[in-house]
Coordinates of C-alpha atoms and ligand atoms in Angstrom, one line a residue:
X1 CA -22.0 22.2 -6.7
X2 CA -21.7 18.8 -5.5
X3 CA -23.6 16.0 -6.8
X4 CA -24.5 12.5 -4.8
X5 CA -25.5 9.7 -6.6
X6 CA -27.0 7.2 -4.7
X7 CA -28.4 2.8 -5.7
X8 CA -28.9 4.4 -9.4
X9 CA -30.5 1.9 -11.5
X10 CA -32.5 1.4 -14.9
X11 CA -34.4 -1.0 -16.7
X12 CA -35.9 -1.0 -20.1
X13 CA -38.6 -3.9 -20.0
X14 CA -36.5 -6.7 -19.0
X15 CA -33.1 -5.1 -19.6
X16 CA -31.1 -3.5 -16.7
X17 CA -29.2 -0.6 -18.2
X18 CA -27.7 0.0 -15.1
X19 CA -27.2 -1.4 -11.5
X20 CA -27.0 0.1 -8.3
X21 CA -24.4 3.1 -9.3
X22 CA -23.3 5.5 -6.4
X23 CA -21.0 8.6 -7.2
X24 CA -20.4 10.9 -5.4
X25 CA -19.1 14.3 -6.9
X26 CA -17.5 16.7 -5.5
X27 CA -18.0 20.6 -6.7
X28 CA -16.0 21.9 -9.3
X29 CA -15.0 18.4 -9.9
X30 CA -14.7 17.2 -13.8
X31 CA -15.6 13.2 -13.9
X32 CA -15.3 11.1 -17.3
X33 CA -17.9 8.4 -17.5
X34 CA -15.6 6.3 -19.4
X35 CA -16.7 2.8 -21.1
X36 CA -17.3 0.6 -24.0
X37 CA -20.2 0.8 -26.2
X38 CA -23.6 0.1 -24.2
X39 CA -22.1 0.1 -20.6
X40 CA -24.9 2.7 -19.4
X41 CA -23.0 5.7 -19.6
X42 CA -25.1 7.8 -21.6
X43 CA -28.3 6.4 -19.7
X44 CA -26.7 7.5 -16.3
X45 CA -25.9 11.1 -17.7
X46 CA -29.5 11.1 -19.4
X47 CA -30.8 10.5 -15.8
X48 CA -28.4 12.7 -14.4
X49 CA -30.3 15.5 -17.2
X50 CA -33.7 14.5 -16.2
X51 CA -33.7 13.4 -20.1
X52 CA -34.7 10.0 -18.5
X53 CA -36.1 8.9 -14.9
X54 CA -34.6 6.0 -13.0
X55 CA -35.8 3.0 -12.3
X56 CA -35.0 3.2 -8.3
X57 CA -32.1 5.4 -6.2
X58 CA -31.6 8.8 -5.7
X59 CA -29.5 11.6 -7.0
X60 CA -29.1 14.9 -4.7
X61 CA -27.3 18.2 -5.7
X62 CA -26.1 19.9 -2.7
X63 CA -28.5 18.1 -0.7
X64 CA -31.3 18.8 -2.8
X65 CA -33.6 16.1 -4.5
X66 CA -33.1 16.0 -8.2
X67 CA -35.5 13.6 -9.3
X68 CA -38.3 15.9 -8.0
X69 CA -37.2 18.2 -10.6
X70 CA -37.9 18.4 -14.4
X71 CA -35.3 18.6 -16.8
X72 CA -35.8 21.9 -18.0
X73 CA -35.9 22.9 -13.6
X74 CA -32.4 21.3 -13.0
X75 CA -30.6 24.8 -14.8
X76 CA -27.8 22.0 -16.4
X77 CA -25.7 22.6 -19.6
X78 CA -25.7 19.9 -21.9
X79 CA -23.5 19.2 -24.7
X80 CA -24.4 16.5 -27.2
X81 CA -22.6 14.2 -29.8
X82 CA -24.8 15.7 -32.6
X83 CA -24.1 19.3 -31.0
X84 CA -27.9 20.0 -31.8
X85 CA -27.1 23.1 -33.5
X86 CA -29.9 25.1 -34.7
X87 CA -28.4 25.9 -38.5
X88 CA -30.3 28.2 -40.0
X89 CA -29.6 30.8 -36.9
X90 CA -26.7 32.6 -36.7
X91 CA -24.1 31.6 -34.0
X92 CA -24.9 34.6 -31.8
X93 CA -28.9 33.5 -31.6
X94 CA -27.9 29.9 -31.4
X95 CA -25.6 30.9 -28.5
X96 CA -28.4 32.9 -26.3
X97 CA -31.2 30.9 -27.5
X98 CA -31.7 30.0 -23.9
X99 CA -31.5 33.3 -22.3
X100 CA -33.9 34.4 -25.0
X101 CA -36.4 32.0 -23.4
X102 CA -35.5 33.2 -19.9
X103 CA -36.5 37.1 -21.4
X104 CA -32.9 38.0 -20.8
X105 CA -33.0 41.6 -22.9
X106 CA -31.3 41.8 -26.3
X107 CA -28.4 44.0 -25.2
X108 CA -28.0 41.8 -22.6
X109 CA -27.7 38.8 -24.5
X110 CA -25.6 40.4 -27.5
X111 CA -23.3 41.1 -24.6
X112 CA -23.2 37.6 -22.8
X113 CA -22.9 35.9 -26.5
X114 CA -19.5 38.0 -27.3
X115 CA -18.3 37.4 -23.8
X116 CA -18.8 33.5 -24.2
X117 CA -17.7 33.5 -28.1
X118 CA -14.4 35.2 -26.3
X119 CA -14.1 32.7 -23.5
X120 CA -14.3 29.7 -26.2
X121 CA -12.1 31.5 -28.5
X122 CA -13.7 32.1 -31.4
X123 CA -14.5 36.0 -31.4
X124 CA -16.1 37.7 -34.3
X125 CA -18.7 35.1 -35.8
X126 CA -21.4 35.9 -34.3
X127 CA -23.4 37.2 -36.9
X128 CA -22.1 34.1 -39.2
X129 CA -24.3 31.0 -39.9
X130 CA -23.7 28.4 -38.0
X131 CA -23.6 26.1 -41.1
X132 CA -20.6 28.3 -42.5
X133 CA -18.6 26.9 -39.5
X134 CA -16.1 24.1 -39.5
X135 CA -16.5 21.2 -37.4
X136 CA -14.0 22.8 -33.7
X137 CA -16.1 26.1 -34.4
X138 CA -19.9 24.3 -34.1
X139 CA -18.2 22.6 -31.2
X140 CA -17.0 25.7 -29.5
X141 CA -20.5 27.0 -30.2
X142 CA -22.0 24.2 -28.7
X143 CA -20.1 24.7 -25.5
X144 CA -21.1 28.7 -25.7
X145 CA -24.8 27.5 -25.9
X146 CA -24.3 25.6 -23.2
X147 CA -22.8 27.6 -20.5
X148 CA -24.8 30.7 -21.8
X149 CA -27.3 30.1 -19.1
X150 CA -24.9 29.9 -16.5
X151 CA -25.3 25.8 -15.5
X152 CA -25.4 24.8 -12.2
X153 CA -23.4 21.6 -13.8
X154 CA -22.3 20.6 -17.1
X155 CA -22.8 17.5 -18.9
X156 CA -21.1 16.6 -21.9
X157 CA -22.0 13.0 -24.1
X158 CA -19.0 12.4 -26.2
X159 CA -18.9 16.2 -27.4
X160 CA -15.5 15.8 -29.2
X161 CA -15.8 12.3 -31.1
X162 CA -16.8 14.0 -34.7
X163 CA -13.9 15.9 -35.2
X164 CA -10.9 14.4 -36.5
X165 CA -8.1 13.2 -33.9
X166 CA -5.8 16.3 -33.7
X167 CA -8.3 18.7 -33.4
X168 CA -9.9 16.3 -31.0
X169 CA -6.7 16.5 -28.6
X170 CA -6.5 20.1 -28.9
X171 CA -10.0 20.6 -28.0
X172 CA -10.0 18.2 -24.9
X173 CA -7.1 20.6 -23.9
X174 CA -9.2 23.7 -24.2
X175 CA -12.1 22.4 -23.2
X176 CA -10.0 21.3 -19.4
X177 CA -8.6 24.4 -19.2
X178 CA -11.9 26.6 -19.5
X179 CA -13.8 24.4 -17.4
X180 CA -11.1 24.5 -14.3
X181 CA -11.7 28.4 -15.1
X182 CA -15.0 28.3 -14.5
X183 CA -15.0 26.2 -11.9
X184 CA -18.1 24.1 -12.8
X185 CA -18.9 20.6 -11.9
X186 CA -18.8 18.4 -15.2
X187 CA -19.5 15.1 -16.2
X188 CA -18.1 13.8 -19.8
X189 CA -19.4 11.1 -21.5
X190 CA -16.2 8.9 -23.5
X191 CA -15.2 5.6 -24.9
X192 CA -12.0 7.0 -25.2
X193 CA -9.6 6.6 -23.0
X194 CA -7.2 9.0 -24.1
X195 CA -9.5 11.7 -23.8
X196 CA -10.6 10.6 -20.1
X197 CA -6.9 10.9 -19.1
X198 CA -6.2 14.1 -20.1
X199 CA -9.6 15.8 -19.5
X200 CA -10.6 13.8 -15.8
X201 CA -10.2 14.2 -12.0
X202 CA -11.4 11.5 -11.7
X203 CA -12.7 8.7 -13.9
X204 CA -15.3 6.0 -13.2
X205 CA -14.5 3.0 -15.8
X206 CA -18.2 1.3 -16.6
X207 CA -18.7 -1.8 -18.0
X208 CA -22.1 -4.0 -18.1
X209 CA -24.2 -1.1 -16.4
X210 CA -21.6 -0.8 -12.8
X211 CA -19.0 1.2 -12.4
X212 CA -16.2 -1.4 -12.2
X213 CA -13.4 1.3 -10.5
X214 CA -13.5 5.2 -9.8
X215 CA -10.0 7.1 -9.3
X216 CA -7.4 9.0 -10.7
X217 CA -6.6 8.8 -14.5
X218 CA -3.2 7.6 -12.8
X219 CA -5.1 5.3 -10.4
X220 CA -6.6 3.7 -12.6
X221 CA -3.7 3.4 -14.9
X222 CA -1.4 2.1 -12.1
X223 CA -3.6 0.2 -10.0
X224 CA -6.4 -1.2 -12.1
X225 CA -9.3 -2.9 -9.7
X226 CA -10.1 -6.0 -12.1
X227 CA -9.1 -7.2 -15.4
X228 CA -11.9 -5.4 -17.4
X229 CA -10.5 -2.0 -16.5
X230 CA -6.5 -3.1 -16.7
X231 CA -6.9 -3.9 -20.4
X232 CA -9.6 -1.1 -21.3
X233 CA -7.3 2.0 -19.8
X234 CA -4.3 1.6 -22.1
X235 CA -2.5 -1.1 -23.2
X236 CA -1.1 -4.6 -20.5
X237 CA 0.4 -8.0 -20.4
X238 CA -2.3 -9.8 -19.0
X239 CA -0.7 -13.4 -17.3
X240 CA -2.4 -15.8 -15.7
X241 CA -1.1 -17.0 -12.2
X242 CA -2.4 -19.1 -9.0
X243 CA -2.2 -18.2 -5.7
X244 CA -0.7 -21.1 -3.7
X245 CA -0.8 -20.0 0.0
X246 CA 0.5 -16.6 -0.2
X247 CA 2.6 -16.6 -2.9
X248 CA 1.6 -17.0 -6.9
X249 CA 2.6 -19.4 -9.5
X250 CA 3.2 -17.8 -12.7
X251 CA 4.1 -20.4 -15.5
X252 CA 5.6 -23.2 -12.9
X253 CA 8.0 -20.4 -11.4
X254 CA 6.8 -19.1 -8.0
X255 CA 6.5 -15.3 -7.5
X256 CA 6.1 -13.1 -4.5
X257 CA 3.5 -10.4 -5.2
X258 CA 4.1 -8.1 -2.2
X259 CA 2.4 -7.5 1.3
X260 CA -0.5 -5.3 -0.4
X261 CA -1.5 -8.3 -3.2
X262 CA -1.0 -10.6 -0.4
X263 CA -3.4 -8.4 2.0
X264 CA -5.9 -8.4 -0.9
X265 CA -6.2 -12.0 -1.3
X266 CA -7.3 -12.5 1.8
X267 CA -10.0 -10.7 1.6
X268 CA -11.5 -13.0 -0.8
X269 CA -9.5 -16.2 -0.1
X270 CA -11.8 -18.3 -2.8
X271 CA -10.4 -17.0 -5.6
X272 CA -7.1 -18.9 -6.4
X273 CA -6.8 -18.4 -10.1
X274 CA -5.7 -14.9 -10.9
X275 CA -4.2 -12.5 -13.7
X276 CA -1.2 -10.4 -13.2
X277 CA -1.0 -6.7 -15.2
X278 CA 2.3 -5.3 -16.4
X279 CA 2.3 -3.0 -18.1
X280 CA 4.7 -2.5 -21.2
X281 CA 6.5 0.4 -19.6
X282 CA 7.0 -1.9 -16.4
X283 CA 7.7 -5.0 -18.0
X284 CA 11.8 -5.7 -17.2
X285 CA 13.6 -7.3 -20.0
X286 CA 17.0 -8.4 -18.6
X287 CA 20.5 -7.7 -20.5
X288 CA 21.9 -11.3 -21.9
X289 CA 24.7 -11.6 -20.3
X290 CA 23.1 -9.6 -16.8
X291 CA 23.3 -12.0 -13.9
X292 CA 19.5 -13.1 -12.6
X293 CA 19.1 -11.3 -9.3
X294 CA 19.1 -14.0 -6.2
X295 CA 15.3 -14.7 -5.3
X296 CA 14.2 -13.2 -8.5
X297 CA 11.4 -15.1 -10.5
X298 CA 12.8 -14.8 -14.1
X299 CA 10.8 -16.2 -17.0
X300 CA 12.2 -17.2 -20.4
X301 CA 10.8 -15.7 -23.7
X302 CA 11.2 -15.4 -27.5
X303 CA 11.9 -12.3 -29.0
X304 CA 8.9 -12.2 -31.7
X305 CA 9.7 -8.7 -33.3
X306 CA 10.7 -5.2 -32.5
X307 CA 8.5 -2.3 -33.6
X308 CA 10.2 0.8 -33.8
X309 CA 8.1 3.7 -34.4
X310 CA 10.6 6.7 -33.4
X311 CA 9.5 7.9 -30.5
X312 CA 9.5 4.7 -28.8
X313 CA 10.4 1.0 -29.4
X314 CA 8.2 -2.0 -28.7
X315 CA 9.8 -5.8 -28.1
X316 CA 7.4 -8.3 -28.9
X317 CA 8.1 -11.7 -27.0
X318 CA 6.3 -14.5 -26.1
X319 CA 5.9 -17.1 -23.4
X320 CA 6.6 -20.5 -24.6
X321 CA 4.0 -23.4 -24.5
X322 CA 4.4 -25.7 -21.7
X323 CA 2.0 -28.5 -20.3
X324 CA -0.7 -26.4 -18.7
X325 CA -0.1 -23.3 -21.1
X326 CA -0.5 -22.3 -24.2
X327 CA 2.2 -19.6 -26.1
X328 CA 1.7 -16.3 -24.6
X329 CA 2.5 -12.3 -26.4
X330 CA 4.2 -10.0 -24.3
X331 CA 4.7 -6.5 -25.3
X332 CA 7.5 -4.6 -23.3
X333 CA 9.1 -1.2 -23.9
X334 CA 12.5 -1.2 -24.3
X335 CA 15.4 1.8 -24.5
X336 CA 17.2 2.2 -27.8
X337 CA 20.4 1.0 -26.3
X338 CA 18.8 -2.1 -25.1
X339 CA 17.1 -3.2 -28.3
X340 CA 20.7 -3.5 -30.1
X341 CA 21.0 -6.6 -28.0
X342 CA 17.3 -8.5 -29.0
X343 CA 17.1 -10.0 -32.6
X344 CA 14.1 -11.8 -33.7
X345 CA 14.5 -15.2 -32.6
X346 CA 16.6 -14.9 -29.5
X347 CA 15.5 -16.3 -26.4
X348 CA 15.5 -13.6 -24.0
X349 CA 14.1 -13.2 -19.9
X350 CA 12.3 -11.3 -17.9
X351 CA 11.9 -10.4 -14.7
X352 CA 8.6 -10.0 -12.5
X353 CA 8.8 -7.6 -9.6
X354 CA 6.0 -6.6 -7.1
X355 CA 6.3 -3.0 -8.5
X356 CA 5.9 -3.7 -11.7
X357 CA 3.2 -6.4 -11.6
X358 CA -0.7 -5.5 -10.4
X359 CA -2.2 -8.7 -9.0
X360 CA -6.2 -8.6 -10.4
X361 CA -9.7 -9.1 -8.5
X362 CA -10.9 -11.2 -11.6
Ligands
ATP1 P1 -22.8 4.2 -26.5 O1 -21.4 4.6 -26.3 O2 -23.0 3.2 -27.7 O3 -23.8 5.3 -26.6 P2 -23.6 3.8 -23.8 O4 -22.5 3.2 -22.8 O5 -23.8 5.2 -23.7 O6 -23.3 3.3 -25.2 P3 -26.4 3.5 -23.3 O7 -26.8 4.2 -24.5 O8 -26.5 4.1 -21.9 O9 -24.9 3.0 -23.4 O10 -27.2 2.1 -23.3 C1 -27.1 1.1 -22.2 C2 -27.9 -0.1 -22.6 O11 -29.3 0.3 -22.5 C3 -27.7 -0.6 -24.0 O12 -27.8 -2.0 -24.0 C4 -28.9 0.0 -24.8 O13 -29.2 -0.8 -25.8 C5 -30.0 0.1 -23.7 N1 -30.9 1.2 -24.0 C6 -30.5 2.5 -23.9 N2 -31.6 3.3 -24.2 C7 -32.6 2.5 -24.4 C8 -34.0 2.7 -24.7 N3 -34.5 3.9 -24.8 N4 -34.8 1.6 -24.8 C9 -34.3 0.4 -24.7 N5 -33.0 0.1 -24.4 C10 -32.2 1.1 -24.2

């Protein structure tokens, strides 16, 4: 089912929670609510629940008016942080706990309960105690419990942030796969970003009550909108650079952004000062003795230090100080073969390309 949120805000007293957030999801769709600490995420899901009423705008599922429903009329699944386990019932009567209140019979439900304790992988506990369970099990159980009474959608608030980090990735894992089984419209509450990319269609990064961007986990990756969500989606090099007419200076060198920063800029032509992301996979550390290309802007750095972890190798450089500037960190990625040539010291240079660099709405 689809859902259409639409001018969402809330207060508490004098405190706006959240601002004017539209969304509009599409059925079957799975969207991460993905921010920092006390953004408004978990307020926006609460409303979503009918846990909480908003302050003014409208949400519709399918057409229908939500808000003119209770909570308990909305028929959503909800998953919690805390799991809200009951844990002195046994994981079957914790799983159709619902249905028992809808009068489902008890065949019925002892059926539905094995076929959900199946679908979440975890058959043959459901006589056990819930508090005989390890911390993936209550989990799966809290996802049975939830999608017992068949949800018209299904709202998670960071379900998986309790359990340890490998267990964590393999539950985000199952937990994509059975919901593109089902088919059902979810929203996940996550700080983490990691979890939003491997879980999300589509992610909406929130910040200070708005939603600052909504896309792709690889649209928001590769073509942040502002500088909040560029360095809160994994890691960037974050310079600072000035629009002069409609090229940038970066560090005294002129750079040409491209046609598509350059059609962006003049949509807000005030904004001269600006921030380019590059990210570390992106950011082109030349050979020593390679030959600049002509028309190329090349900066000069200092190799700081090289992290190698195995899997991959990190060069850390850095900017030097000039009039206007203080020292700037860099962080690129570099191929084994390339990092024989960079020693701690050396002055090195790299290379900006339009491809590589994201010019930033500030
Ligand atoms: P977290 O990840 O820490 O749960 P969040 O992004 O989910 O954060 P919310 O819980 O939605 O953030 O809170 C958004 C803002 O609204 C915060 O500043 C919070 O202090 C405030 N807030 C939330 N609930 C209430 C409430 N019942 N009364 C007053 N202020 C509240």
């Amino acid at each position: 089912m689809s859902l259409q949120i639409a001018g969402v805000g809330k207060d508490f007293g004098k405190q706006t929670a959240l601002s004017d957030v539209t969304l509009d999801i599409a059925g079957g769709e799975l969207i991460c609510l993905l921010g920092p600490s006390g953004c408004g995420k978990t307020t926006l899901l609460r409303i979503i629940a009918g846990l909480e009423s908003a302050s003014r705008g409208s949400i519709t599922l399918d057409g229908d008016d939500l808000m003119q429903q209770a909570a308990h009329q909305r028929n959503f699944g909800m998953v919690f942080q805390s799991l809200a386990l009951f844990p002195h019932l046994s994981v079957e009567d914790n799983i159709t706990y619902g249905l028992r209140l809808r009068k489902m019979p008890a065949a019925a439900r002892r059926q539905r309960a094995a076929e959900l304790l199946d679908m979440v992988r975890l058959p043959g506990v459901a006589k056990r105690a819930v508090s005989m369970l390890s911390g993936g099990q209550r989990q799966r159980v809290a996802i049975a419990r939830a999608l017992a009474i068949e949800p018209r959608i299904f709202l998670l608030d960071e379900p998986l942030s309790a359990l340890d980090a490998g267990l964590r990735e393999a539950m985000q894992i199952e937990l994509r796969e059975l919901q593109q089984r089902l088919g059902i419209t979810t929203i996940v509450v996550t700080h983490d970003q990691r979890e939003a990319m491997t879980v999300a269609d589509r992610i909406a990064v929130m910040n200070g009550g708005t939603i600052h961007q909504m896309g792709s986990p690889i649209d928001v990756y590769r073509r942040p909108a502002d500088k909040f969500v560029a360095s809160f989606i994994g890691q960037t090099n974050l310079i600072p650079a000035t629009w002069q007419d409609d090229r940038l200076i970066v560090r005294g060198s002129l750079f040409d952004p491209g046609q598509a920063a350059r059609d962006n800029q003049h949509t807000s032509p005030d904004s001269h000062e600006t921030w380019l992301s590059i990210r570390p996979e992106e950011l082109i550390v030349l050979d020593n003795n390679a030959a600049s290309p002509p028309g190329a802007t090349i900066l000069e750095a200092t190799v700081r230090f090289i992290r190698d972890v195995g899997a991959s190798i990190e060069a850390h450089l850095e900017l030097p100080a000039n009039d206007n500037q203080p020292a700037q960190s860099l962080v690129a990625l570099v191929s084994r073969d390339k990092v024989q040539h960079l020693h701690s010291g050396d002055t090195t240079r790299i290379q900006l390309t339009a491809d590589c660099t994201v010019v930033l709405e500030t």
